[in-house]
Amino acid sequence: MSNRQIHLGLLAQPQGDHPAGWLKSRAPLDAATNIDYYRSVAALAEQGLFDLFFIADTPATRTDNLHVHSRNPEYNNRFEPVTLLSALAGFTKHIGLGATASTSFYEPYNIARLFASLDHISHGRAGWNIVTSANDYAARNYGLDKLPPHDERYVKAREFYQVVESLWDTWEDDAFVYERESCTYYDPAKYHVTDHEGKYFKIYGGLNIRRTPQGRPVIIQAGSSETGKNFAAETAEVVFASDPNLASGQRFYADLKSRLADFGREPDSLKIMAGLSVMVGESEAEAQDKYQELQRMIHPDVGIMRLSADLEADLSGLPLDEPVPIEMIPTKANFHQAYFNQIAGMIREQKLTLRQLYSAYERGKVTLCGTPQQITDHMMEWMEGGAADGFMMSFHIVPDDLADFVQKVVPEMQRRGVYRSAYTGNTLREHLGLTRPANRHSR
Ligand SMILES: Cc1cc2nc3c(=O)[nH]c(=O)nc-3n(C[C@H](O)[C@H](O)[C@H](O)COP(=O)(O)O)c2cc1C
């Protein structure tokens, strides 16, 4: 038996990622904009020795169906992620701090600067989740009516990434000499301008901040389409996977890792973290009861809205207790392909009623109800079965379920020798076992 170490990330949602989580959470009601509360959640994750504290994001509110969205805290009230992480950097010491920022809405210079600053402020703990975004709410805040087509967004993302990476190498590591005697603040020979003119971006300049503790912040991605996987194979160091079962997890893992060679990369230079949500109990039955109680609390409006958004089809007029007609499935997804495929598969294969479908659908992850032993067994099965290098954990009710995990599952993982008992490194790269990239200009 191997003792590969499990890596853990927390997909942080203030009151939990279950649509009914906020109804049961013991977090303050204003958790979404309460920095003191966020600080306590980050501290809890750090107590659990997580590699990464992660904030997902879309820069938009929902603008329609407000009567439905008003039942769900998820979208319309949240901190800007890099600002939030910069504040949390001062309250934490070890845990990595990752956030989403979209290549469809930022300029590369902004992103390079924001994440370089976060990497300095946190002493080497920053990670950037590159997304191309997947809904038109955000597009409409940035001068567009609609997002550009899926594959075109990735063409832009690739050029965006190349510019950002180049900007992060503006200064060689030892460029800033801070020499009072000779009145030399930096060595101009160790400055390198980015001179880029491409299809989407034109830049002549350098980043006005020295190279960061990690060399470059860690690059994260979560795309699972063909284009997304190729982009990840070329650029990503962490990928959030979203496979509903072991077999598809293994396929995704083998597929993505096999693409790395095309870009001259080693399999271990990219860590695949599988989405996992857990409900811990003294027994499996107790954990299941807690979960089912929560499922029954999903407001039908919210359940149907979540399905409709990910299937890209309006299911709101359909009867709750009859199977969803196969004709409702659009021919192709433009937003989240993995979520779309998951729902379409459930409609086709399981013939579920609308109510059953929204109670069973879990966005891109596996919910596991069980004892600490069962949960550890599951994680080891994925690790040893070649489906994951770690897990992107989300919890239905925060901080409640996160606390259960830290207090009950973490000790079990440690007892089996598959999880750290203390942080051994200081940077996110060190936690994940990723090398620090050399500056392209250094000799
Ligand atoms: C754990 C996880 C976190 C994600 N976070 C975000 C996010 O913050 N913002 C976003 O627009 N998409 C997010 N996504 C969605 C992916 O980036 C999405 O798959 C991608 O935008 C669509 O690309 P694809 O068609 O290549 O799969 C996340 C996905 C996963 C699994």
XYZ file of C-alpha atoms and ligand atoms in Angstrom, residues 11 54 56-58 100 129 131-134 150 154 222-225 228 240-242 335-339 392, ligand 1:
58
model
C -14.002 25.533 -1.666
C -10.219 28.901 -2.262
C -14.798 30.894 -6.462
C -16.223 33.884 -8.262
C -18.309 35.367 -11.027
C -10.888 32.818 -9.452
C -7.842 29.990 -10.866
C -11.539 30.674 -15.828
C -13.041 31.949 -19.023
C -16.380 32.392 -17.206
C -19.530 30.598 -17.987
C -16.604 28.477 -25.682
C -10.012 29.622 -24.474
C -11.193 23.651 -13.582
C -12.192 23.198 -17.207
C -13.123 19.702 -18.272
C -13.926 20.162 -21.962
C -10.148 23.095 -21.294
C -10.166 20.936 -9.889
C -11.870 17.869 -11.282
C -15.571 17.253 -11.039
C -21.409 27.078 -20.325
C -20.310 24.276 -17.973
C -19.937 21.153 -20.067
C -19.344 18.773 -17.151
C -22.421 19.915 -15.215
C -11.325 19.983 -3.324
C -14.117 23.413 -7.874
C -14.524 24.263 -9.035
C -14.498 25.645 -8.908
C -14.870 26.459 -9.969
N -14.865 27.804 -9.804
C -15.309 28.606 -10.793
C -15.400 30.004 -10.603
O -15.062 30.503 -9.534
N -15.865 30.768 -11.612
C -16.242 30.242 -12.814
O -16.687 30.984 -13.690
N -16.181 28.903 -13.023
C -15.725 28.085 -12.033
N -15.672 26.730 -12.211
C -16.095 26.213 -13.489
C -15.015 25.792 -14.424
O -13.969 26.676 -14.540
C -15.748 25.508 -15.710
O -15.692 24.153 -15.901
C -15.277 26.259 -16.912
O -15.488 27.628 -16.763
C -15.937 25.760 -18.154
O -14.968 25.198 -18.891
P -15.089 23.796 -19.607
O -16.215 23.934 -20.579
O -13.753 23.625 -20.219
O -15.414 22.742 -18.604
C -15.287 25.885 -11.180
C -15.315 24.501 -11.309
C -14.942 23.682 -10.254
C -14.993 22.207 -10.448
